[in-house]
mmCIF file with all atom_site columns, C-alpha atoms in Angstrom:
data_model
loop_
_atom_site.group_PDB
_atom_site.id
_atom_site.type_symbol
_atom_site.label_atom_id
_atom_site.label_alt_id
_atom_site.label_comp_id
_atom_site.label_asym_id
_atom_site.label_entity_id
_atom_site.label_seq_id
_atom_site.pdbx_PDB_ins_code
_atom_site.Cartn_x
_atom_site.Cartn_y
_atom_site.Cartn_z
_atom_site.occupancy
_atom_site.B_iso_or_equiv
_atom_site.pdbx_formal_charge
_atom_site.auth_seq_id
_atom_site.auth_comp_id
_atom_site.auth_asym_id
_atom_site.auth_atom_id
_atom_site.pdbx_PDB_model_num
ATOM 1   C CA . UNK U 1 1   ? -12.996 0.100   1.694   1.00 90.00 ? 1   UNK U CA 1
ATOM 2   C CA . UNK U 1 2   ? -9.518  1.792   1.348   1.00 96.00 ? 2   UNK U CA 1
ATOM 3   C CA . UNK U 1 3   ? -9.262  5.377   2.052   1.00 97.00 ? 3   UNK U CA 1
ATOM 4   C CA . UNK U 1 4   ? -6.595  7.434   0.799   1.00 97.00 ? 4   UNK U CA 1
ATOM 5   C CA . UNK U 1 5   ? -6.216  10.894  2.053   1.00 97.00 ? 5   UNK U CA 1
ATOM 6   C CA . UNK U 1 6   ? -3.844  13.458  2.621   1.00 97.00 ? 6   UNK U CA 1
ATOM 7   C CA . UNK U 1 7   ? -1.573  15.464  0.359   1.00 97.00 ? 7   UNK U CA 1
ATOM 8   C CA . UNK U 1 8   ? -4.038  14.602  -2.413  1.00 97.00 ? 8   UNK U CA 1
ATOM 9   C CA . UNK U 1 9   ? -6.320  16.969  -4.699  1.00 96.00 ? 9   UNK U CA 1
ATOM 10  C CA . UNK U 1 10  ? -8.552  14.588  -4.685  1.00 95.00 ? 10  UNK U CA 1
ATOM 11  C CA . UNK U 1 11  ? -8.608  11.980  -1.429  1.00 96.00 ? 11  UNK U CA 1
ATOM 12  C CA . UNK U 1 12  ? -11.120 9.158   -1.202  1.00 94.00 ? 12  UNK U CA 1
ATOM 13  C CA . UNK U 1 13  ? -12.212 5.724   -0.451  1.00 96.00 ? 13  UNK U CA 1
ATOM 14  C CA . UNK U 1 14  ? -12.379 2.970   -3.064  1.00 93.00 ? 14  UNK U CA 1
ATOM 15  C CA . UNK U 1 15  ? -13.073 -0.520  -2.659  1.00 89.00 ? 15  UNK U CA 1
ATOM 16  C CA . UNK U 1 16  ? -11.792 -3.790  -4.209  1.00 85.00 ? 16  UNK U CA 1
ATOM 17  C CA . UNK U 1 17  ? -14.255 -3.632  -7.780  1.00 86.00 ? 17  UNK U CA 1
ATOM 18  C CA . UNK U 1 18  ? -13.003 -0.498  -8.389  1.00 90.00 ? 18  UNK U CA 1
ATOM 19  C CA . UNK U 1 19  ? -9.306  -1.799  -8.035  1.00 92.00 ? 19  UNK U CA 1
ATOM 20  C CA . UNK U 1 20  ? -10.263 -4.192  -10.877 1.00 90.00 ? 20  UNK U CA 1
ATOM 21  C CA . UNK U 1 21  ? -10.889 -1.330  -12.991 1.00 89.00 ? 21  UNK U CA 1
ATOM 22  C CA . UNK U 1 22  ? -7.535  0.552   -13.030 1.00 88.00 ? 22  UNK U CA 1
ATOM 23  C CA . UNK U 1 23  ? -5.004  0.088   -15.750 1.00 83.00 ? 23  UNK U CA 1
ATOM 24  C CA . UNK U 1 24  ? -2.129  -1.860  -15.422 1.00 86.00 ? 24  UNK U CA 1
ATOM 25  C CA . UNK U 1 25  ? -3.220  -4.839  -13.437 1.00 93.00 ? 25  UNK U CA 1
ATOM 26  C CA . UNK U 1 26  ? -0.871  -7.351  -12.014 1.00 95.00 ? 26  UNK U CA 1
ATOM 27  C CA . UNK U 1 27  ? -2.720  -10.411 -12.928 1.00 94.00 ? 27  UNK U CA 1
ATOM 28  C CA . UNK U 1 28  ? -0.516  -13.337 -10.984 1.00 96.00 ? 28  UNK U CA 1
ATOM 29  C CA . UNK U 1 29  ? 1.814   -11.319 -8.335  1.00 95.00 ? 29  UNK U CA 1
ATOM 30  C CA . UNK U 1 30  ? 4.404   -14.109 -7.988  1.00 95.00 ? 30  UNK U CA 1
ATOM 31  C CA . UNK U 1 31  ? 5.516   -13.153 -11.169 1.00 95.00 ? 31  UNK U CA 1
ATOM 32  C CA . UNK U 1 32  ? 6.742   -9.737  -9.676  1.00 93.00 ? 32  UNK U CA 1
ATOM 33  C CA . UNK U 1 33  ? 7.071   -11.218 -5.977  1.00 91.00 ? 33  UNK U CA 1
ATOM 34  C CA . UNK U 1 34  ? 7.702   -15.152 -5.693  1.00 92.00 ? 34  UNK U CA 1
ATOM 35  C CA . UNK U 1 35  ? 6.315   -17.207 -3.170  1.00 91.00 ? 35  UNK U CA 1
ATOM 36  C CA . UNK U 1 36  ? 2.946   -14.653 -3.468  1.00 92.00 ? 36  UNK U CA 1
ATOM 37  C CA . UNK U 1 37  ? -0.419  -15.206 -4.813  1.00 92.00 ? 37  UNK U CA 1
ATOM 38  C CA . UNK U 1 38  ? -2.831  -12.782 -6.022  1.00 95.00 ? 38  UNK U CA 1
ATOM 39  C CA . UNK U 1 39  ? -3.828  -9.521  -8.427  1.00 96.00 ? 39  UNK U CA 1
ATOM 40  C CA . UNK U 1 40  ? -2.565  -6.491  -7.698  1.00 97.00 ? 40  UNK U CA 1
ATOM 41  C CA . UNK U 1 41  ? -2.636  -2.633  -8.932  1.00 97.00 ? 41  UNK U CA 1
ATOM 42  C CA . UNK U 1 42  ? 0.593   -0.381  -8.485  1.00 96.00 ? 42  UNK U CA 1
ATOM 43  C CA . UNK U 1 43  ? 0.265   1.549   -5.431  1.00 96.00 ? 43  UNK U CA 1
ATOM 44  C CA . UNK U 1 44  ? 1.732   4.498   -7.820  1.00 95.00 ? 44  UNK U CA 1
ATOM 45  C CA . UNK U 1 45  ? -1.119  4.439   -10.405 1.00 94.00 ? 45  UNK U CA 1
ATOM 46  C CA . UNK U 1 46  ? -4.230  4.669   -7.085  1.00 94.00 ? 46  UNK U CA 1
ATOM 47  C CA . UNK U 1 47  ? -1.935  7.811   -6.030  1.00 95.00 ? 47  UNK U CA 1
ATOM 48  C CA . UNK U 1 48  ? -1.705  9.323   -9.223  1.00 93.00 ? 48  UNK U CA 1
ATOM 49  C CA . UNK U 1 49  ? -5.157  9.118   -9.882  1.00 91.00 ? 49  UNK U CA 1
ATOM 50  C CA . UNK U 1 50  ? -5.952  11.042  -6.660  1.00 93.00 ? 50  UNK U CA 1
ATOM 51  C CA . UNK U 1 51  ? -3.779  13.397  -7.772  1.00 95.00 ? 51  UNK U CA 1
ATOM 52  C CA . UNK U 1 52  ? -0.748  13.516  -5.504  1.00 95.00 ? 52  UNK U CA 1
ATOM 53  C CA . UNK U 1 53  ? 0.946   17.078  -4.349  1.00 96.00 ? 53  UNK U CA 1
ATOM 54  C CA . UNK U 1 54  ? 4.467   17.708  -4.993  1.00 96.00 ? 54  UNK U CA 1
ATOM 55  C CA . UNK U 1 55  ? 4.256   18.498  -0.844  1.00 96.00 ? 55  UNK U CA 1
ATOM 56  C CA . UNK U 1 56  ? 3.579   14.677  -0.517  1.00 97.00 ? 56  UNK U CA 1
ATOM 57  C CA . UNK U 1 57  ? 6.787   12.718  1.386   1.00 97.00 ? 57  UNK U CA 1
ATOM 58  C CA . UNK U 1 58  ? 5.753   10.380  3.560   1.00 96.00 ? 58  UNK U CA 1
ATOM 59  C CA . UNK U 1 59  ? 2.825   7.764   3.841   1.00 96.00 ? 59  UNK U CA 1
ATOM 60  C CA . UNK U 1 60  ? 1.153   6.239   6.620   1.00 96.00 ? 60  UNK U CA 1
ATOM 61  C CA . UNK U 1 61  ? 0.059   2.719   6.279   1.00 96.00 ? 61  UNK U CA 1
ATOM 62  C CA . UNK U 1 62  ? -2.620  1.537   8.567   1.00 96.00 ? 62  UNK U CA 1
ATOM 63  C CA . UNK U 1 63  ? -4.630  -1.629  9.110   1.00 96.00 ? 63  UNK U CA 1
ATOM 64  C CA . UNK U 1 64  ? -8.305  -1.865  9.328   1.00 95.00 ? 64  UNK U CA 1
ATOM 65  C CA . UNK U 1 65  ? -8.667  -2.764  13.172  1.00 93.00 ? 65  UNK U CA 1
ATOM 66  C CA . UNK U 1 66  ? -6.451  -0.154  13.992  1.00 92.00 ? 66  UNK U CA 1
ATOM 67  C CA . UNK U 1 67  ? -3.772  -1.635  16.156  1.00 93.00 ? 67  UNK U CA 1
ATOM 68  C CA . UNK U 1 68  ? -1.268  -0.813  13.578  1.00 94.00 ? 68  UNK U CA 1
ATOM 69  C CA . UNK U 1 69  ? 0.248   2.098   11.414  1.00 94.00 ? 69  UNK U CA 1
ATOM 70  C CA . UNK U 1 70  ? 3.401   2.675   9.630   1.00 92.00 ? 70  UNK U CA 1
ATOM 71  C CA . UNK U 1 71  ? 4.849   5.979   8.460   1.00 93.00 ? 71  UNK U CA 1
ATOM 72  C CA . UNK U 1 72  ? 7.322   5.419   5.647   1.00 92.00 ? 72  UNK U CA 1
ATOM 73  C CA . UNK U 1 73  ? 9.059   7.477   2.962   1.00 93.00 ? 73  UNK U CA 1
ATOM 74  C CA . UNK U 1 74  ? 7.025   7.692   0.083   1.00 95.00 ? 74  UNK U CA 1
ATOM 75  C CA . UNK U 1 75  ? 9.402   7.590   -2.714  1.00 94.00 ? 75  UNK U CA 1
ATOM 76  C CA . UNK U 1 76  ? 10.261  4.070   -2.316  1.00 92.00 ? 76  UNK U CA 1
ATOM 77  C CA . UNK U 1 77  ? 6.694   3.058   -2.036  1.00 93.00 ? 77  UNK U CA 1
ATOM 78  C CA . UNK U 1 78  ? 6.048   4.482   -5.516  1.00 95.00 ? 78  UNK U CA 1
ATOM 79  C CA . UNK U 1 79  ? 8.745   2.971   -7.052  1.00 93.00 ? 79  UNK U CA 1
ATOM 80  C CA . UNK U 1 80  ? 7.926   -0.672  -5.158  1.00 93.00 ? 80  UNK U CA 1
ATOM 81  C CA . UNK U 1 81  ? 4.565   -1.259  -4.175  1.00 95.00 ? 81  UNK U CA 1
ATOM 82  C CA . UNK U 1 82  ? 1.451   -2.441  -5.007  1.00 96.00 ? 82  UNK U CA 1
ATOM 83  C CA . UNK U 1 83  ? -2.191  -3.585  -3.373  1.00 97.00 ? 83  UNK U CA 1
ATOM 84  C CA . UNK U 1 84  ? -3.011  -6.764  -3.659  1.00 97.00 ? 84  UNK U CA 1
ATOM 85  C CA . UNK U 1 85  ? -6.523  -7.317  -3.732  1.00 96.00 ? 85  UNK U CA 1
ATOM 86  C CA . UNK U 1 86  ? -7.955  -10.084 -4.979  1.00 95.00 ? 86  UNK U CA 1
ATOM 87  C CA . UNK U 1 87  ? -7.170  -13.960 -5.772  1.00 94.00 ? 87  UNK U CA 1
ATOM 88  C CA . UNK U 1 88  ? -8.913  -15.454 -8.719  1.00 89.00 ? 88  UNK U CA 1
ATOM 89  C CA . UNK U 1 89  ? -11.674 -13.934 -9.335  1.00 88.00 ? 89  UNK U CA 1
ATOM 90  C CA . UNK U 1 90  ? -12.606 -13.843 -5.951  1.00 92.00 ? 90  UNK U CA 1
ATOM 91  C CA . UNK U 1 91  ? -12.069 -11.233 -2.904  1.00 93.00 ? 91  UNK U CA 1
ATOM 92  C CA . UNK U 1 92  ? -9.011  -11.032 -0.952  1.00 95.00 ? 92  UNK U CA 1
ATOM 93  C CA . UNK U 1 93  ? -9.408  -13.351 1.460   1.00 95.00 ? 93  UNK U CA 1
ATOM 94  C CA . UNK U 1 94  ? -8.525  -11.881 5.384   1.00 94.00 ? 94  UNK U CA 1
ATOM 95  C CA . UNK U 1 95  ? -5.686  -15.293 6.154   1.00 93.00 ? 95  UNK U CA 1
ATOM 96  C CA . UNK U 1 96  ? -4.276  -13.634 3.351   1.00 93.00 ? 96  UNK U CA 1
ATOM 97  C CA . UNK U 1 97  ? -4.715  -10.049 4.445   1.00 94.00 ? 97  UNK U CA 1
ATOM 98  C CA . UNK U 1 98  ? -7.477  -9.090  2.718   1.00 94.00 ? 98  UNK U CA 1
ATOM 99  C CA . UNK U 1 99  ? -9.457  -7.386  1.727   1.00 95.00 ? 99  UNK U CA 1
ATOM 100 C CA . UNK U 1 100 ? -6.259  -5.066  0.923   1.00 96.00 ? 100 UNK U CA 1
ATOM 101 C CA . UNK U 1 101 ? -3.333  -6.064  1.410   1.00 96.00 ? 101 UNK U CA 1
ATOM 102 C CA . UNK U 1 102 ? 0.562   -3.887  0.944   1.00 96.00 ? 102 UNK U CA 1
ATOM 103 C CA . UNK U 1 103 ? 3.338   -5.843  -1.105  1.00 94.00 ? 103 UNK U CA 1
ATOM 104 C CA . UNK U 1 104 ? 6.688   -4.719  -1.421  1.00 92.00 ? 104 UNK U CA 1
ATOM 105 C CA . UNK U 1 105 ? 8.817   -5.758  -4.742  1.00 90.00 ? 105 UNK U CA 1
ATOM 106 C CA . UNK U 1 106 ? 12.520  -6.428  -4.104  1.00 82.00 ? 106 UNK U CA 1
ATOM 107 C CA . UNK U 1 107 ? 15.119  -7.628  -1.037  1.00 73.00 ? 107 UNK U CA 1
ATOM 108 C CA . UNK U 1 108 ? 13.025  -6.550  2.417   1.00 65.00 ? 108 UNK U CA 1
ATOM 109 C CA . UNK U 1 109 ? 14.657  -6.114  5.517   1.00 60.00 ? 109 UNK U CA 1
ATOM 110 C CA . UNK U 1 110 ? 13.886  -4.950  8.783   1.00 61.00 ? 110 UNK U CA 1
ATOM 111 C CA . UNK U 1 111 ? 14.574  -1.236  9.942   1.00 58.00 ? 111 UNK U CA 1
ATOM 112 C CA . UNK U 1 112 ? 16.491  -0.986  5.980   1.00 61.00 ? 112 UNK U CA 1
ATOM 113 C CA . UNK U 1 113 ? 17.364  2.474   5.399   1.00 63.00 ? 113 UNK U CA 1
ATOM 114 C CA . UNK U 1 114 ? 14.692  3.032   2.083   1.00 68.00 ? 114 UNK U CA 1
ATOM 115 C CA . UNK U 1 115 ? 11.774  1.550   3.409   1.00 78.00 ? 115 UNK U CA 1
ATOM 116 C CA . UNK U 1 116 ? 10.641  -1.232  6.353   1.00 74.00 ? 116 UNK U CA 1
ATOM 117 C CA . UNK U 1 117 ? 9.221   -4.593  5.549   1.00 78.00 ? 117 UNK U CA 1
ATOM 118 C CA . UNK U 1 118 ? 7.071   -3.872  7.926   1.00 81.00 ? 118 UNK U CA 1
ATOM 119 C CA . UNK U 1 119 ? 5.331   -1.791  5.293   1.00 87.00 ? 119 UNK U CA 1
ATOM 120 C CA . UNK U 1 120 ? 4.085   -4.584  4.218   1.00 89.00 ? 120 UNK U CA 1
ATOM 121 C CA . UNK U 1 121 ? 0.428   -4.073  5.713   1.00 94.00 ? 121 UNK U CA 1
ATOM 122 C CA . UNK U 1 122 ? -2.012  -6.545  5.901   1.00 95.00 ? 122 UNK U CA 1
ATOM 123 C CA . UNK U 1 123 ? -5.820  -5.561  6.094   1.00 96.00 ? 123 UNK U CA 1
ATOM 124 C CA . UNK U 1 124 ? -5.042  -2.135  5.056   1.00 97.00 ? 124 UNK U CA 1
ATOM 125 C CA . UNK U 1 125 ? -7.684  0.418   5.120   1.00 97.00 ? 125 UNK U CA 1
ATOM 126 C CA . UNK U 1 126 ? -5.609  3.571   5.403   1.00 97.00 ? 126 UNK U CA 1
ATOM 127 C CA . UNK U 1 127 ? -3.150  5.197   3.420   1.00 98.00 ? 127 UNK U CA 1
ATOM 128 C CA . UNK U 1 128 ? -1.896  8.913   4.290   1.00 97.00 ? 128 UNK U CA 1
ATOM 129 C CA . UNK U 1 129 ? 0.267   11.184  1.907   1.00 98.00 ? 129 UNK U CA 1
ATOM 130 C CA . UNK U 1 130 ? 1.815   13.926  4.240   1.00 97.00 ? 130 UNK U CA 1
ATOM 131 C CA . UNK U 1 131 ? 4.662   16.341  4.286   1.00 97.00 ? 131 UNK U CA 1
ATOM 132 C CA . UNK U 1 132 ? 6.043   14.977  7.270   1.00 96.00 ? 132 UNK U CA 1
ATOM 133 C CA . UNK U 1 133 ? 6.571   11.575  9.223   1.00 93.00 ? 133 UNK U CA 1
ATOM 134 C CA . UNK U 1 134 ? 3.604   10.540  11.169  1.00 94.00 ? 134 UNK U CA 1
ATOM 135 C CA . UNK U 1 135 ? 4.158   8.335   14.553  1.00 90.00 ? 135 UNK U CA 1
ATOM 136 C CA . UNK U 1 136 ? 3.438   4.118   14.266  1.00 88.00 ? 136 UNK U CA 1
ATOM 137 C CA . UNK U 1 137 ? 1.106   2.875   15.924  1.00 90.00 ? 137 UNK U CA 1
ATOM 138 C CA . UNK U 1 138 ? 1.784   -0.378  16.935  1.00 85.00 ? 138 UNK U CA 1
ATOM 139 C CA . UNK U 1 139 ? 5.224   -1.110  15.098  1.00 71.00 ? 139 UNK U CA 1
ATOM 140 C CA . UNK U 1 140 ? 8.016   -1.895  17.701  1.00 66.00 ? 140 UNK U CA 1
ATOM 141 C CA . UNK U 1 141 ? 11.005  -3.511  16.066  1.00 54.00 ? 141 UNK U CA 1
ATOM 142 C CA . UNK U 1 142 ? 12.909  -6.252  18.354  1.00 45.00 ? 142 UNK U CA 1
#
């Protein structure tokens, strides 16, 4: 189950099924991101459906077991990302960090000034709109 809360007007949790149901499915990833497997929904069209507040700036990215948690700028997570969360027609699997997993589209790098690689969260469970940036949990860069 992924839970999506925040600066919403309407937050909630939805699971992989219902993931199959949005428009605008990515069908085979590595067309979008080589080297990837998987189906995917834009991270853009799960926001938009929960009806995201102009107030909304940030997001907070967390994993399942709760050992980690990224707070990034949201803009660049509209414009790049997307859940991946399934492969065939099967779940997610967790080596491949299911049963949601956080892809980014374009050149990643570390600490880059638009948005962390480290965004890309596997096993996520979490995702928080908020006005302002919200402490990692977990994230230490080397």
């Amino acid at each position: 189950m992924l839970i999506i809360e925040g600066e919403l007007d309407e937050p909630r949790s939805v699971d992989p099924t219902e993931l199959r149901r949005l428009p605008a499915q990515i069908d085979d990833v590595s067309t979008v991101v080589p080297g990837r497997d998987g189906s995917a929904v834009w991270l853009r069209d799960v926001l938009a459906q929960s009806g995201l507040r102009p107030s909304a700036r940030f997001a907070t990215l967390a994993s399942g077991d709760g050992k980690f948690a990224i707070s990034v700028p949201l803009q660049p997570l509209l414009d790049r990302a997307m859940l991946v969360y399934r492969k065939g027609d099967a779940p997610l699997p967790a080596s491949k960090g299911g049963p949601v997993r956080l892809l980014l589209t374009g050149k990643l790098e570390c600490e880059a000034p638009d948005i962390d690689a480290c965004a890309m969260v596997k096993g996520l469970a979490r995702i928080r709109v908020a006005a302002e940036r919200e402490p990692d949990v977990g994230h230490v860069h080397h």
